[in-house]
mmCIF file of C-alpha atoms in Angstrom:
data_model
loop_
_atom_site.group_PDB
_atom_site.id
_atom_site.type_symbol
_atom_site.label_atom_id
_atom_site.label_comp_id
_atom_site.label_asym_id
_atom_site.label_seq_id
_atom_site.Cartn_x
_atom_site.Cartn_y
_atom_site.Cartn_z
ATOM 1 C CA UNK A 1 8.697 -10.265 -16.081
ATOM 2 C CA UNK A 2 8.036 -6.430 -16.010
ATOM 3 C CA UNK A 3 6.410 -4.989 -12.766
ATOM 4 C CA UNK A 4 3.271 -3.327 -12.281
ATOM 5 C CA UNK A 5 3.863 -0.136 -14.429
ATOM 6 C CA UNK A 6 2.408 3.433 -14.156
ATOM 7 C CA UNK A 7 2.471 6.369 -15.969
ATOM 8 C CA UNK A 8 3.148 9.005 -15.990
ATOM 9 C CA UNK A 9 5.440 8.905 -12.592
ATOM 10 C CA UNK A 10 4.927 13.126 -12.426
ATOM 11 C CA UNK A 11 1.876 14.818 -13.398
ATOM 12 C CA UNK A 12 0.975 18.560 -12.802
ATOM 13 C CA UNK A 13 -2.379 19.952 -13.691
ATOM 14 C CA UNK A 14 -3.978 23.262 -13.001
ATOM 15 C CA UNK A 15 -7.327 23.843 -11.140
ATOM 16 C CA UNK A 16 -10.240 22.303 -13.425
ATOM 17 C CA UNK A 17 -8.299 20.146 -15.161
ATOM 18 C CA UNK A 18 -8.562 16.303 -15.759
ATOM 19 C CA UNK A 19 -6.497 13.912 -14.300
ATOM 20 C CA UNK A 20 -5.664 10.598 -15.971
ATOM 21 C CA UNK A 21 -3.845 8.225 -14.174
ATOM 22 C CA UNK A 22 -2.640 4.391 -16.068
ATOM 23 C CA UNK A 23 -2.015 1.205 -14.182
ATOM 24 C CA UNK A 24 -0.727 -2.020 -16.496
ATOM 25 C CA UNK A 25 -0.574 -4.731 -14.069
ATOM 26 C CA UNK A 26 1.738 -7.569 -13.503
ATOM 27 C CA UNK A 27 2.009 -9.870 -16.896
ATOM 28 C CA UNK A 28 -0.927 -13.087 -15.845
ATOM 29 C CA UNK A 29 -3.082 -10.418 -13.217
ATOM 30 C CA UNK A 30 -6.152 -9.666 -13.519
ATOM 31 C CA UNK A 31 -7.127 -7.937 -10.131
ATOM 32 C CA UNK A 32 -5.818 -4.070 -9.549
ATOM 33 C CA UNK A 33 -6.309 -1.919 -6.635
ATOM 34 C CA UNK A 34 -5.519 2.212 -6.526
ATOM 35 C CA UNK A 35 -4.252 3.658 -3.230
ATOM 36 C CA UNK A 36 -3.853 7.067 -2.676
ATOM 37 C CA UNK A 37 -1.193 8.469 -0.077
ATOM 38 C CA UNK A 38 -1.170 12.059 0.973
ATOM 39 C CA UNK A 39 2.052 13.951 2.066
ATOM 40 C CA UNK A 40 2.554 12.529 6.022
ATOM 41 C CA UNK A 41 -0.609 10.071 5.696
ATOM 42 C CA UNK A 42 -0.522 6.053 5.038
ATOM 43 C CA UNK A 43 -1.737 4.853 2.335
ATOM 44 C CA UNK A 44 -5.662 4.829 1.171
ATOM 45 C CA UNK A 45 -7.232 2.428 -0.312
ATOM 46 C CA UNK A 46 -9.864 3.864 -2.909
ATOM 47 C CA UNK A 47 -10.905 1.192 -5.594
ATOM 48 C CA UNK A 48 -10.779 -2.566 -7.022
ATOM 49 C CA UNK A 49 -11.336 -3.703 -9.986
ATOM 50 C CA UNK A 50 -10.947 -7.116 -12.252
ATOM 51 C CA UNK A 51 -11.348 -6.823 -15.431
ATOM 52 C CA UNK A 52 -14.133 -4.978 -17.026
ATOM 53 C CA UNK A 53 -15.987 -5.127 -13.424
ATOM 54 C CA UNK A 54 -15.269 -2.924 -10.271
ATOM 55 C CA UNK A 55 -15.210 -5.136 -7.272
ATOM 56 C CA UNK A 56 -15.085 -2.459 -4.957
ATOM 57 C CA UNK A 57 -15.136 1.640 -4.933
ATOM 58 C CA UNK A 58 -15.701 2.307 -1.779
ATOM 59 C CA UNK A 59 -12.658 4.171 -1.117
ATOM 60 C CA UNK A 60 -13.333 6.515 -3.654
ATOM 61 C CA UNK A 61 -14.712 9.869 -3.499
ATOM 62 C CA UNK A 62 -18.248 10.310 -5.157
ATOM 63 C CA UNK A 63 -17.910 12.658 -7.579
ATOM 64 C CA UNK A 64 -14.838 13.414 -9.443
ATOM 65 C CA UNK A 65 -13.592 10.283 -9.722
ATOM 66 C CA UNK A 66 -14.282 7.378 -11.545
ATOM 67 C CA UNK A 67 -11.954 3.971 -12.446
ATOM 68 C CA UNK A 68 -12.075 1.735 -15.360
ATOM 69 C CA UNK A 69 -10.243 -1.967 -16.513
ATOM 70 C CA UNK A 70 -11.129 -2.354 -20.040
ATOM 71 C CA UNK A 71 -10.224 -5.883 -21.649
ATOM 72 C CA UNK A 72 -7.610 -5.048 -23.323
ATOM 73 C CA UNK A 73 -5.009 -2.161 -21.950
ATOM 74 C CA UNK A 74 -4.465 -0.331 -18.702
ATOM 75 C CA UNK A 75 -6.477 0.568 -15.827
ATOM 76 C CA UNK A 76 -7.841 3.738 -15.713
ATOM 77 C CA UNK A 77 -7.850 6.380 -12.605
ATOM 78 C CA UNK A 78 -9.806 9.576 -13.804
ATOM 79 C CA UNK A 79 -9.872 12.552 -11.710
ATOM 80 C CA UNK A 80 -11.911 15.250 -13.209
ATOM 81 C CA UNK A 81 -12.244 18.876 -12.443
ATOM 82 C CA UNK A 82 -9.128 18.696 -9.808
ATOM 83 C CA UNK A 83 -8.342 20.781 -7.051
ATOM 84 C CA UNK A 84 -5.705 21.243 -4.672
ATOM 85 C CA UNK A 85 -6.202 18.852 -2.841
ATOM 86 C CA UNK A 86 -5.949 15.770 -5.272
ATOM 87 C CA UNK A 87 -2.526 16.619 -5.045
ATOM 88 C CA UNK A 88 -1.280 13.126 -3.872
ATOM 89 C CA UNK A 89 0.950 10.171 -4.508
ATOM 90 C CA UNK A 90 -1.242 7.474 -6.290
ATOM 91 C CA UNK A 91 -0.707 3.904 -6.331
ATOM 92 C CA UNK A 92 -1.463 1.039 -8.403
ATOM 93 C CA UNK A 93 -0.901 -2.774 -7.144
ATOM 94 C CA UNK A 94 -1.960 -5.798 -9.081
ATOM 95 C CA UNK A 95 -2.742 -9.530 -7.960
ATOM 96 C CA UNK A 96 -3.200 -12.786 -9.712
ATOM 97 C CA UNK A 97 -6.482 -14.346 -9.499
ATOM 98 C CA UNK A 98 -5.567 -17.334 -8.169
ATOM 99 C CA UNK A 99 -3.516 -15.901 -5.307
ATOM 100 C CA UNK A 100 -4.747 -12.515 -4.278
ATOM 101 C CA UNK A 101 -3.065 -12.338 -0.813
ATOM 102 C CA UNK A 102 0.201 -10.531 -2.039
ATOM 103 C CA UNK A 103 -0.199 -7.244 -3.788
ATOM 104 C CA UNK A 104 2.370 -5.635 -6.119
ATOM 105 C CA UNK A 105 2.796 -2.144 -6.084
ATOM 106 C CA UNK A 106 3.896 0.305 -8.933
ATOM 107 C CA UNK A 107 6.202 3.203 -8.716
ATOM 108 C CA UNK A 108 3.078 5.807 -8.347
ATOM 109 C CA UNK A 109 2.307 8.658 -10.224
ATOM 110 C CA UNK A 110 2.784 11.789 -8.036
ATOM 111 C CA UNK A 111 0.047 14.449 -8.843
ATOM 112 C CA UNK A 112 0.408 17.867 -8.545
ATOM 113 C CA UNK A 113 -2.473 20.557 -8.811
ATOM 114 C CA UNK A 114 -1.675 23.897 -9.255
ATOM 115 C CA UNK B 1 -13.900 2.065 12.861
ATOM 116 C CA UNK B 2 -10.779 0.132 12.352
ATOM 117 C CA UNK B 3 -7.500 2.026 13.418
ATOM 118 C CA UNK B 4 -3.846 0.898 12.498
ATOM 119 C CA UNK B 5 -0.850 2.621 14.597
ATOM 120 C CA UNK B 6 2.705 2.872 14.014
ATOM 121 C CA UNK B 7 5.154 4.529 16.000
ATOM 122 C CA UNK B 8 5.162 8.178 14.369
ATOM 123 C CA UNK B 9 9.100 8.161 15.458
ATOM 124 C CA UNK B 10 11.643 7.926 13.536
ATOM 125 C CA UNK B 11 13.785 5.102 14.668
ATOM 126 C CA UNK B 12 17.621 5.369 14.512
ATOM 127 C CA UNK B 13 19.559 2.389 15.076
ATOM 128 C CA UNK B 14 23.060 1.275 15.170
ATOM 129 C CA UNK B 15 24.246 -0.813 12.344
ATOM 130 C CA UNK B 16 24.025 -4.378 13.288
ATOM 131 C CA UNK B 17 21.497 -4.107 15.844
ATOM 132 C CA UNK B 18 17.898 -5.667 16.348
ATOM 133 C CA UNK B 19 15.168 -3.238 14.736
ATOM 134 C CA UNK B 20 12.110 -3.782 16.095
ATOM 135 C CA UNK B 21 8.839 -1.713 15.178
ATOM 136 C CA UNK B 22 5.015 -2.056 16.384
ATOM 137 C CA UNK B 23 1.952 -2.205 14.485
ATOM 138 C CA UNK B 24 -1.390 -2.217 16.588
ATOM 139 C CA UNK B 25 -5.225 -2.491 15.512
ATOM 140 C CA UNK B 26 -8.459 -2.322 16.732
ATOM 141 C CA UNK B 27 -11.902 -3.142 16.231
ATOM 142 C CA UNK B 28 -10.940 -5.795 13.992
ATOM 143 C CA UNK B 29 -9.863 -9.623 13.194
ATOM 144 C CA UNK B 30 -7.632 -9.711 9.946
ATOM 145 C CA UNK B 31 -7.261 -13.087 8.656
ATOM 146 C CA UNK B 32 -3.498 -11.709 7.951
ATOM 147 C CA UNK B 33 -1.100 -9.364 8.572
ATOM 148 C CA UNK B 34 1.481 -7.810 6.089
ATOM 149 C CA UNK B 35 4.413 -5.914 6.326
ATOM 150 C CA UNK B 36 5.886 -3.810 3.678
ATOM 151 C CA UNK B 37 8.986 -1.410 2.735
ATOM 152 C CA UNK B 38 8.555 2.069 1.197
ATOM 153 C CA UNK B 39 11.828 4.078 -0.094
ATOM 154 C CA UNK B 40 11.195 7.812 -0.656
ATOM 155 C CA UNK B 41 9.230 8.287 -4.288
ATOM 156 C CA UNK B 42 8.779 4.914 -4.498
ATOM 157 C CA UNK B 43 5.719 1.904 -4.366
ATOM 158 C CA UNK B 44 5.451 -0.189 -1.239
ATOM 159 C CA UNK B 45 7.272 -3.607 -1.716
ATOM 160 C CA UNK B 46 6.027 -6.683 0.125
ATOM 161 C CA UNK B 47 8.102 -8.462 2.370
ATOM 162 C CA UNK B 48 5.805 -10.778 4.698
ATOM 163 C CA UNK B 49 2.936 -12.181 5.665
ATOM 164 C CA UNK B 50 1.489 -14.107 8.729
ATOM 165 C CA UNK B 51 -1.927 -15.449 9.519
ATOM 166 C CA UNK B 52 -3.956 -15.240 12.616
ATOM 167 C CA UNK B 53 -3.483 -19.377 13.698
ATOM 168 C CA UNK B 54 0.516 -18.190 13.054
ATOM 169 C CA UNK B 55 2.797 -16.823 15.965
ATOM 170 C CA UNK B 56 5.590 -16.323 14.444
ATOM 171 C CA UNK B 57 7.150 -16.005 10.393
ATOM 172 C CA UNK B 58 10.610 -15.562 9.153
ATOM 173 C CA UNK B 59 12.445 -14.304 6.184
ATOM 174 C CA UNK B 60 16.246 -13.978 5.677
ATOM 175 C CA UNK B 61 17.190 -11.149 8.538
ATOM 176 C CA UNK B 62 13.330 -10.689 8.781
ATOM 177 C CA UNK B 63 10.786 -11.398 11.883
ATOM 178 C CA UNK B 64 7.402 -10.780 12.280
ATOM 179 C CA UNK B 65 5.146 -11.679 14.991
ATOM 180 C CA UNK B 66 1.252 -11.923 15.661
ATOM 181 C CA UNK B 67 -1.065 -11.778 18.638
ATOM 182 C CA UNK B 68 -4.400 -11.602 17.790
ATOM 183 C CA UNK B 69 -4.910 -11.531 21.116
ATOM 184 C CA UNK B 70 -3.101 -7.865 21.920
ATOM 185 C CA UNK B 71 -3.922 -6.941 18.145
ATOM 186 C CA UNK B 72 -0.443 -6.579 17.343
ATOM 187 C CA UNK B 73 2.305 -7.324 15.262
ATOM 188 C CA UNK B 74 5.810 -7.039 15.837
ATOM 189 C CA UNK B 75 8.723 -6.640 13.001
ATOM 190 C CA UNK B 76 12.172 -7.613 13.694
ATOM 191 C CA UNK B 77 14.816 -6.684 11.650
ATOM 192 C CA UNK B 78 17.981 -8.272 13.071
ATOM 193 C CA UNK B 79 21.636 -7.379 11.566
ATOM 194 C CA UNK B 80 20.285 -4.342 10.812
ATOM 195 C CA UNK B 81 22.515 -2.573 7.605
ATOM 196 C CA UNK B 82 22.361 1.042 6.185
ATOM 197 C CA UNK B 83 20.353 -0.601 3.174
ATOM 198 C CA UNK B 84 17.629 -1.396 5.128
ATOM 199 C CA UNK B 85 16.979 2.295 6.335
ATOM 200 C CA UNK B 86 13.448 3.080 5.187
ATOM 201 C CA UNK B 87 9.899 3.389 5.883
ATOM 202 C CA UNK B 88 7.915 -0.161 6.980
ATOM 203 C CA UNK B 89 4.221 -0.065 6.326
ATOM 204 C CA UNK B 90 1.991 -2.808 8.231
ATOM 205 C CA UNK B 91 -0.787 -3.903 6.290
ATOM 206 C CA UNK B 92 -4.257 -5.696 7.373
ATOM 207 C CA UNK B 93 -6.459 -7.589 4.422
ATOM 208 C CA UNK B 94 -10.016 -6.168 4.898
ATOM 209 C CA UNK B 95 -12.793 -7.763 3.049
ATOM 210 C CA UNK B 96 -12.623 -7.393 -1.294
ATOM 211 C CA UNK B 97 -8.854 -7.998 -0.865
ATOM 212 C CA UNK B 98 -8.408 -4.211 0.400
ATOM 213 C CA UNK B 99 -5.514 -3.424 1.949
ATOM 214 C CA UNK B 100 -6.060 -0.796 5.296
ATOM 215 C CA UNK B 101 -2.526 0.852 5.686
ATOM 216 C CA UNK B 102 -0.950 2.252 8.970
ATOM 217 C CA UNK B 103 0.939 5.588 8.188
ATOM 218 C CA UNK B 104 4.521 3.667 8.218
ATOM 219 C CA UNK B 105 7.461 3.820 10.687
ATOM 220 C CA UNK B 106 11.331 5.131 9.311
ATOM 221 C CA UNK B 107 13.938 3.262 10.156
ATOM 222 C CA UNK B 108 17.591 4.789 9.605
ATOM 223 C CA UNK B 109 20.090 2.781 10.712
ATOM 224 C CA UNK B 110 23.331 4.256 11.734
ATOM 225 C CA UNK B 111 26.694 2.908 10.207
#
């Protein structure tokens, strides 16, 4: 039973640029969460979704950003227009419906801005 | 607003010691507590959980503790081994499922 996967783990994008981040949960979950952790900070939570519906996105900056969980495929983190600052580690975890006490995280996908 | 600490300090232990790391909160009442470990370039990995009405929860080499009372949890790790040098993240469930993070304690244990 694969993990939660992300891709990709390494992205680098120059000033103005878009930003797309994918999350495919755990095999059977249907709840995801993105986290963002900044160089010497904890981890942040930013935005959850089930599928086709976001549950929550208050952890998310207004403008920029935006999150999607289609049906079918991965979940979507899309950072538009970066800057320096998105530069950040960015982390996916899953959860079954039934239980949604334990999260599983992915490996992140590290995002660089030039 | 809700703050998490951890112990910004590295801890550096000898091998087969007791590691033992804080994590305390305020302005809230999680209904749980979780504890997690974070290699470098890596995602968290659970380890445990414990509920307010619970005191005390083992796992394996593994201890936490929780007093709702001081707002804190404790993490044990006892036997300690190089393998188990790494960063341990404390975790409290805020409504939606979130997850509120403290900023992690290292751990490097010593052979």
């Amino acid at each position: 039973n694969a993990g939660v996967m992300q891709n990709p783990r390494h992205l680098v994008r120059r000033r103005g640029q878009e930003a797309r981040l994918r999350c495919s949960p755990m095999k059977g979950h249907s709840h995801v969460y993105w986290y963002r952790q900044l160089p010497e900070e904890g981890l942040k939570f930013m935005v959850y979704l089930q599928k086709e519906n976001i549950i929550d996105e208050s952890g998310m900056p207004k403008e920029r950003f935006s999150a999607e969980f289609p049906k079918e495929g991965p979940s979507i983190l899309r950072i538009q227009q970066v800057v320096r600052g998105d530069s950040a580690a960015y982390f996916c975890a899953s959860s079954p419906a039934a239980v949604q006490e334990t999260q599983y995280f992915g490996p992140g996908t590290r995002l660089l801005v030039l | 607003s809700q703050k998490i600490e951890q112990n910004s300090e590295a801890l550096n232990i000898q091998e087969g010691k007791t590691a033992t790391l804080t994590c305390n909160y305020t302005n809230y009442s999680p209904a749980y507590l979780q504890w997690y470990r974070q290699d470098p370039g890596r995602g968290p990995v659970f380890l445990l959980l414990i509920r307010e009405n619970e005191k005390e929860k083992r796992k394996e080499r593994l201890k936490v503790t929780f007093d709702t009372t001081l707002k804190q949890s404790l993490f044990h790790i006892t036997a300690s081994q190089p393998a188990d040098s790494a960063t341990y993240l404390c975790a409290l469930k805020f409504r939606n499922n979130r997850l509120a993070f403290g900023k992690g304690n290292q751990v490097v244990v010593i052979p």
